[in-house]
GROMACS .gro file of C-alpha atoms in nm:
model
  274
    1MET     CA    1   2.256   4.432   0.575
    2ALA     CA    2   2.339   4.132   0.891
    3GLU     CA    3   1.980   3.980   0.823
    4ALA     CA    4   2.072   3.977   0.472
    5LYS     CA    5   2.378   3.804   0.538
    6ALA     CA    6   2.250   3.563   0.717
    7MET     CA    7   2.003   3.536   0.490
    8HIS     CA    8   2.235   3.478   0.175
    9ASP     CA    9   2.458   3.240   0.398
   10LEU     CA   10   2.143   2.990   0.497
   11ILE     CA   11   1.964   3.002   0.104
   12ALA     CA   12   2.364   2.912  -0.012
   13SER     CA   13   2.363   2.640   0.261
   14THR     CA   14   2.068   2.464   0.193
   15ALA     CA   15   2.077   2.177  -0.112
   16VAL     CA   16   1.889   2.227  -0.369
   17SER     CA   17   1.468   2.081  -0.255
   18ILE     CA   18   1.391   1.890  -0.600
   19GLU     CA   19   1.572   1.950  -0.975
   20SER     CA   20   1.976   1.984  -0.956
   21VAL     CA   21   2.032   1.963  -1.272
   22GLY     CA   22   2.257   2.278  -1.402
   23VAL     CA   23   2.266   2.407  -1.070
   24GLY     CA   24   2.659   2.288  -1.068
   25ALA     CA   25   2.698   2.587  -1.341
   26ASP     CA   26   2.510   2.834  -1.159
   27ARG     CA   27   2.841   2.924  -0.954
   28ARG     CA   28   3.022   3.269  -0.882
   29ARG     CA   29   3.299   3.310  -0.949
   30ASP     CA   30   3.525   3.210  -0.689
   31GLY     CA   31   3.319   2.886  -0.672
   32GLY     CA   32   3.073   2.944  -0.487
   33PRO     CA   33   2.696   2.813  -0.468
   34GLY     CA   34   2.516   3.101  -0.666
   35VAL     CA   35   2.200   3.260  -0.500
   36VAL     CA   36   1.891   3.439  -0.670
   37MET     CA   37   1.755   3.776  -0.534
   38GLN     CA   38   1.364   3.871  -0.633
   39GLU     CA   39   1.134   4.115  -0.440
   40LEU     CA   40   0.944   3.991  -0.152
   41LEU     CA   41   0.641   3.842  -0.216
   42GLN     CA   42   0.419   3.813   0.092
   43GLY     CA   43   0.094   3.688   0.059
   44ASP     CA   44  -0.118   3.302   0.020
   45GLU     CA   45   0.039   3.083  -0.256
   46TRP     CA   46  -0.119   2.946  -0.543
   47ALA     CA   47  -0.139   2.736  -0.830
   48VAL     CA   48  -0.285   2.755  -1.188
   49ASP     CA   49  -0.309   2.419  -1.362
   50THR     CA   50  -0.362   2.485  -1.660
   51VAL     CA   51  -0.402   2.267  -2.107
   52SER     CA   52  -0.348   2.496  -2.408
   53ARG     CA   53  -0.409   2.441  -2.733
   54ASN     CA   54  -0.301   2.632  -3.038
   55GLY     CA   55  -0.302   2.947  -2.825
   56GLU     CA   56  -0.621   2.877  -2.654
   57HIS     CA   57  -0.591   2.800  -2.265
   58LYS     CA   58  -0.785   2.645  -2.041
   59VAL     CA   59  -0.773   2.649  -1.648
   60VAL     CA   60  -0.786   2.285  -1.543
   61ALA     CA   61  -0.702   2.320  -1.176
   62LEU     CA   62  -0.697   2.596  -0.918
   63TRP     CA   63  -0.457   2.519  -0.601
   64ARG     CA   64  -0.428   2.693  -0.300
   65TYR     CA   65  -0.112   2.618  -0.139
   66SER     CA   66  -0.032   2.608   0.243
   67LYS     CA   67   0.248   2.639   0.386
   68GLY     CA   68   0.468   2.690   0.702
   69PRO     CA   69   0.779   2.634   0.932
   70ALA     CA   70   0.804   2.307   1.092
   71ASN     CA   71   1.137   2.112   1.157
   72GLY     CA   72   1.376   2.417   1.159
   73ALA     CA   73   1.277   2.515   0.793
   74PRO     CA   74   1.043   2.849   0.679
   75PHE     CA   75   0.867   2.696   0.394
   76VAL     CA   76   0.766   2.315   0.461
   77ASN     CA   77   0.436   2.229   0.256
   78PHE     CA   78   0.105   2.128   0.455
   79PHE     CA   79  -0.129   2.052   0.149
   80ASP     CA   80  -0.240   2.234  -0.181
   81GLU     CA   81  -0.605   2.266  -0.174
   82LEU     CA   82  -0.828   2.293  -0.499
   83ARG     CA   83  -1.051   2.602  -0.491
   84PRO     CA   84  -1.418   2.725  -0.727
   85VAL     CA   85  -1.300   3.000  -0.965
   86SER     CA   86  -1.586   3.199  -0.826
   87GLY     CA   87  -1.456   3.514  -0.692
   88PRO     CA   88  -1.248   3.855  -0.800
   89LEU     CA   89  -0.903   3.715  -0.614
   90GLU     CA   90  -0.975   3.402  -0.822
   91ARG     CA   91  -1.036   3.490  -1.188
   92SER     CA   92  -0.760   3.770  -1.130
   93LEU     CA   93  -0.533   3.470  -1.074
   94ILE     CA   94  -0.572   3.281  -1.376
   95ALA     CA   95  -0.633   3.594  -1.602
   96TYR     CA   96  -0.230   3.685  -1.466
   97ALA     CA   97  -0.161   3.287  -1.528
   98LYS     CA   98  -0.270   3.326  -1.882
   99ALA     CA   99  -0.138   3.614  -1.983
  100ALA     CA  100   0.246   3.492  -1.851
  101LEU     CA  101   0.154   3.211  -2.077
  102ASP     CA  102   0.123   3.429  -2.360
  103ALA     CA  103   0.424   3.728  -2.286
  104LEU     CA  104   0.610   3.318  -2.330
  105ALA     CA  105   0.435   3.269  -2.596
  106TRP     CA  106   0.318   2.942  -2.495
  107ARG     CA  107   0.072   2.805  -2.729
  108TRP     CA  108   0.027   2.368  -2.641
  109GLY     CA  109   0.036   2.162  -2.380
  110PRO     CA  110  -0.052   2.125  -2.042
  111CYS     CA  111   0.155   2.452  -1.760
  112HIS     CA  112   0.176   2.470  -1.392
  113ILE     CA  113   0.205   2.794  -1.302
  114GLU     CA  114   0.258   2.938  -0.931
  115LEU     CA  115   0.209   3.278  -0.783
  116LYS     CA  116   0.142   3.450  -0.492
  117ALA     CA  117  -0.131   3.678  -0.405
  118THR     CA  118   0.014   3.983  -0.267
  119ALA     CA  119  -0.152   4.303  -0.110
  120ASP     CA  120   0.007   4.467  -0.460
  121GLY     CA  121  -0.222   4.180  -0.713
  122PRO     CA  122  -0.046   3.822  -0.810
  123ARG     CA  123   0.301   3.784  -0.871
  124LEU     CA  124   0.440   3.497  -1.044
  125VAL     CA  125   0.681   3.293  -0.821
  126GLU     CA  126   0.731   3.030  -1.200
  127VAL     CA  127   0.584   2.843  -1.507
  128ASN     CA  128   0.652   2.535  -1.562
  129ALA     CA  129   0.625   2.539  -1.925
  130GLY     CA  130   0.519   2.168  -2.035
  131ARG     CA  131   0.522   1.964  -1.730
  132TRP     CA  132   0.217   1.841  -1.506
  133ASN     CA  133   0.173   1.988  -1.131
  134GLY     CA  134   0.396   1.764  -0.977
  135VAL     CA  135   0.213   1.558  -0.686
  136ASP     CA  136  -0.043   1.338  -0.766
  137PHE     CA  137  -0.348   1.538  -0.790
  138LYS     CA  138  -0.616   1.297  -1.083
  139LEU     CA  139  -0.814   1.149  -0.786
  140LEU     CA  140  -0.878   1.493  -0.692
  141VAL     CA  141  -0.942   1.682  -1.015
  142ASP     CA  142  -1.158   1.424  -1.105
  143ILE     CA  143  -1.385   1.375  -0.806
  144ALA     CA  144  -1.361   1.719  -0.700
  145VAL     CA  145  -1.310   1.905  -1.047
  146GLY     CA  146  -1.458   1.666  -1.277
  147TYR     CA  147  -1.195   1.667  -1.515
  148ASN     CA  148  -0.803   1.640  -1.599
  149ALA     CA  149  -0.548   1.767  -1.712
  150TYR     CA  150  -0.443   1.451  -1.872
  151ASP     CA  151  -0.767   1.361  -2.080
  152ALA     CA  152  -0.692   1.779  -2.195
  153VAL     CA  153  -0.427   1.751  -2.296
  154VAL     CA  154  -0.475   1.422  -2.511
  155SER     CA  155  -0.825   1.634  -2.674
  156ALA     CA  156  -0.597   1.935  -2.761
  157TYR     CA  157  -0.360   1.759  -2.942
  158LEU     CA  158  -0.535   1.494  -3.119
  159ASP     CA  159  -0.935   1.607  -3.142
  160GLU     CA  160  -0.995   1.845  -3.418
  161ALA     CA  161  -1.166   2.187  -3.251
  162GLY     CA  162  -1.465   2.214  -3.332
  163ALA     CA  163  -1.556   1.877  -3.408
  164ALA     CA  164  -1.862   1.719  -3.209
  165ASP     CA  165  -1.607   1.510  -3.014
  166ASP     CA  166  -1.374   1.797  -2.925
  167TYR     CA  167  -1.362   1.720  -2.552
  168PHE     CA  168  -1.063   2.012  -2.526
  169GLY     CA  169  -1.376   2.279  -2.682
  170SER     CA  170  -1.606   2.125  -2.459
  171LEU     CA  171  -1.478   2.224  -2.156
  172PRO     CA  172  -1.526   2.537  -1.957
  173ASP     CA  173  -1.244   2.749  -1.932
  174ALA     CA  174  -1.225   2.714  -1.540
  175PRO     CA  175  -1.352   2.515  -1.303
  176GLU     CA  176  -1.637   2.755  -1.103
  177GLU     CA  177  -1.780   2.529  -0.867
  178LEU     CA  178  -1.657   2.216  -0.734
  179ARG     CA  179  -1.886   1.927  -0.674
  180CYS     CA  180  -1.701   1.899  -0.346
  181HIS     CA  181  -1.436   2.014  -0.121
  182ALA     CA  182  -1.071   1.803  -0.114
  183ARG     CA  183  -0.735   1.870  -0.046
  184LEU     CA  184  -0.420   1.666  -0.043
  185VAL     CA  185  -0.248   1.677   0.304
  186LYS     CA  186   0.153   1.662   0.233
  187LEU     CA  187   0.209   1.448   0.518
  188VAL     CA  188   0.490   1.602   0.798
  189SER     CA  189   0.751   1.383   0.963
  190SER     CA  190   0.915   1.537   1.294
  191ALA     CA  191   1.163   1.304   1.378
  192THR     CA  192   1.469   1.069   1.163
  193GLY     CA  193   1.561   0.791   1.210
  194ARG     CA  194   1.517   0.392   1.083
  195LEU     CA  195   1.161   0.342   1.091
  196LEU     CA  196   1.051   0.083   1.395
  197ALA     CA  197   0.663   0.106   1.367
  198VAL     CA  198   0.395   0.341   1.148
  199ASP     CA  199   0.130   0.488   1.452
  200GLY     CA  200  -0.235   0.585   1.367
  201ILE     CA  201  -0.252   0.509   1.027
  202ASP     CA  202  -0.588   0.363   1.073
  203GLU     CA  203  -0.683   0.616   1.244
  204VAL     CA  204  -0.628   0.794   0.945
  205ASP     CA  205  -0.836   0.548   0.735
  206ALA     CA  206  -1.118   0.579   0.937
  207LEU     CA  207  -1.143   0.976   0.899
  208GLU     CA  208  -1.483   1.067   0.711
  209SER     CA  209  -1.312   1.235   0.478
  210CYS     CA  210  -0.953   1.003   0.393
  211VAL     CA  211  -0.996   0.917   0.062
  212TYR     CA  212  -0.705   0.736  -0.016
  213HIS     CA  213  -0.283   0.788   0.109
  214THR     CA  214   0.027   0.672   0.083
  215LEU     CA  215   0.366   0.644   0.298
  216HIS     CA  216   0.674   0.781   0.142
  217GLU     CA  217   0.843   0.490   0.361
  218GLN     CA  218   0.647   0.217   0.569
  219GLN     CA  219   0.869  -0.074   0.532
  220LEU     CA  220   1.006  -0.094   0.858
  221GLY     CA  221   1.369  -0.063   0.903
  222ALA     CA  222   1.390   0.214   0.583
  223HIS     CA  223   1.469   0.499   0.714
  224VAL     CA  224   1.260   0.856   0.775
  225ALA     CA  225   1.409   1.202   0.748
  226ARG     CA  226   1.276   1.515   0.904
  227THR     CA  227   0.971   1.714   0.669
  228VAL     CA  228   1.181   2.020   0.549
  229ASP     CA  229   1.084   2.057   0.209
  230LEU     CA  230   0.883   1.894  -0.081
  231ALA     CA  231   1.123   1.649  -0.131
  232SER     CA  232   1.107   1.493   0.174
  233CYS     CA  233   0.749   1.485   0.272
  234ALA     CA  234   0.669   1.210   0.399
  235GLY     CA  235   0.355   1.060   0.221
  236PHE     CA  236   0.062   1.214   0.104
  237VAL     CA  237  -0.353   1.198   0.249
  238HIS     CA  238  -0.632   1.286  -0.013
  239LEU     CA  239  -0.920   1.478   0.160
  240LEU     CA  240  -1.247   1.522  -0.015
  241HIS     CA  241  -1.619   1.575   0.127
  242GLY     CA  242  -1.878   1.748   0.052
  243ASP     CA  243  -1.937   1.886   0.412
  244ALA     CA  244  -1.626   2.182   0.425
  245ASP     CA  245  -1.613   2.176   0.775
  246VAL     CA  246  -1.557   1.768   0.812
  247LEU     CA  247  -1.255   1.846   0.580
  248GLN     CA  248  -1.152   2.091   0.811
  249SER     CA  249  -1.198   1.829   1.153
  250ASP     CA  250  -1.009   1.584   0.945
  251TYR     CA  251  -0.750   1.758   0.847
  252LEU     CA  252  -0.692   1.910   1.191
  253ARG     CA  253  -0.705   1.531   1.309
  254LEU     CA  254  -0.461   1.449   1.073
  255GLN     CA  255  -0.213   1.728   1.215
  256SER     CA  256  -0.209   1.552   1.553
  257LEU     CA  257  -0.104   1.261   1.412
  258GLN     CA  258   0.141   1.304   1.201
  259ARG     CA  259   0.345   1.442   1.472
  260THR     CA  260   0.418   1.110   1.647
  261MET     CA  261   0.323   0.860   1.388
  262PHE     CA  262   0.677   0.788   1.253
  263VAL     CA  263   0.844   0.617   1.492
  264VAL     CA  264   1.212   0.592   1.502
  265ASP     CA  265   1.514   0.428   1.716
  266ASP     CA  266   1.671   0.751   1.721
  267ASP     CA  267   1.364   0.976   1.737
  268MET     CA  268   1.396   1.329   1.840
  269ALA     CA  269   1.118   1.584   1.974
  270PRO     CA  270   0.856   1.730   1.748
  271ASP     CA  271   0.987   2.078   1.647
  272MET     CA  272   0.586   2.157   1.432
  273THR     CA  273   0.460   2.486   1.508
  274ARG     CA  274   0.149   2.428   1.276
   0.00000   0.00000   0.00000
């Protein structure tokens, strides 16, 4: 009970990460913040991006999330990795995601579905019906998968099913193979304060698999915050390569660089655990 109370108090005192619409109405009778309970889901987190046309669901991307503790927060996003639908685990995830869409009677448009691969099989985290993946995914999927959700949605709404130029109809049920390995790395800042310099960015550019990067704060004098959730992510780096070992080596180097990347006027010691 002590552990449950401590976790309740932690959640109740934590700011909503991204979407705060309607949160004010979701409060206890005594005015305190509400806490939703669900079963403990242990296992890797995955995301299934789909596009639907008249009840036919096609998977346009499958992602494996890497999350862990950093800066005192329990679930900080490290990277999203594109994965092929090539094994029984991956096939069970997309079958479960499609079943969730059918249960919701979802028939048209994009969805971003998050799941946990538990010892008891896939379990639903959330269905973002009618919404895209929340990160800048297009470059990675265009190169690694060969198509993207945006074009698939346009075709689903505008192309005639079965016509010669039906782009949606020509897409496979799911990407069973990838053209290369791909990760969207989310930079974790371990510093907070006024930005004095950004170190190591030239080395980031020189990474063999780095094709694009963006920093959320790079103007000197801007405020940099510690990364504790997706909203406080310090930036993105897109890694693409045909060799998985090269991509992993570059990621480990990038992970090391970001520990001291942001130099601030009142920098505090890094508190990253990965």
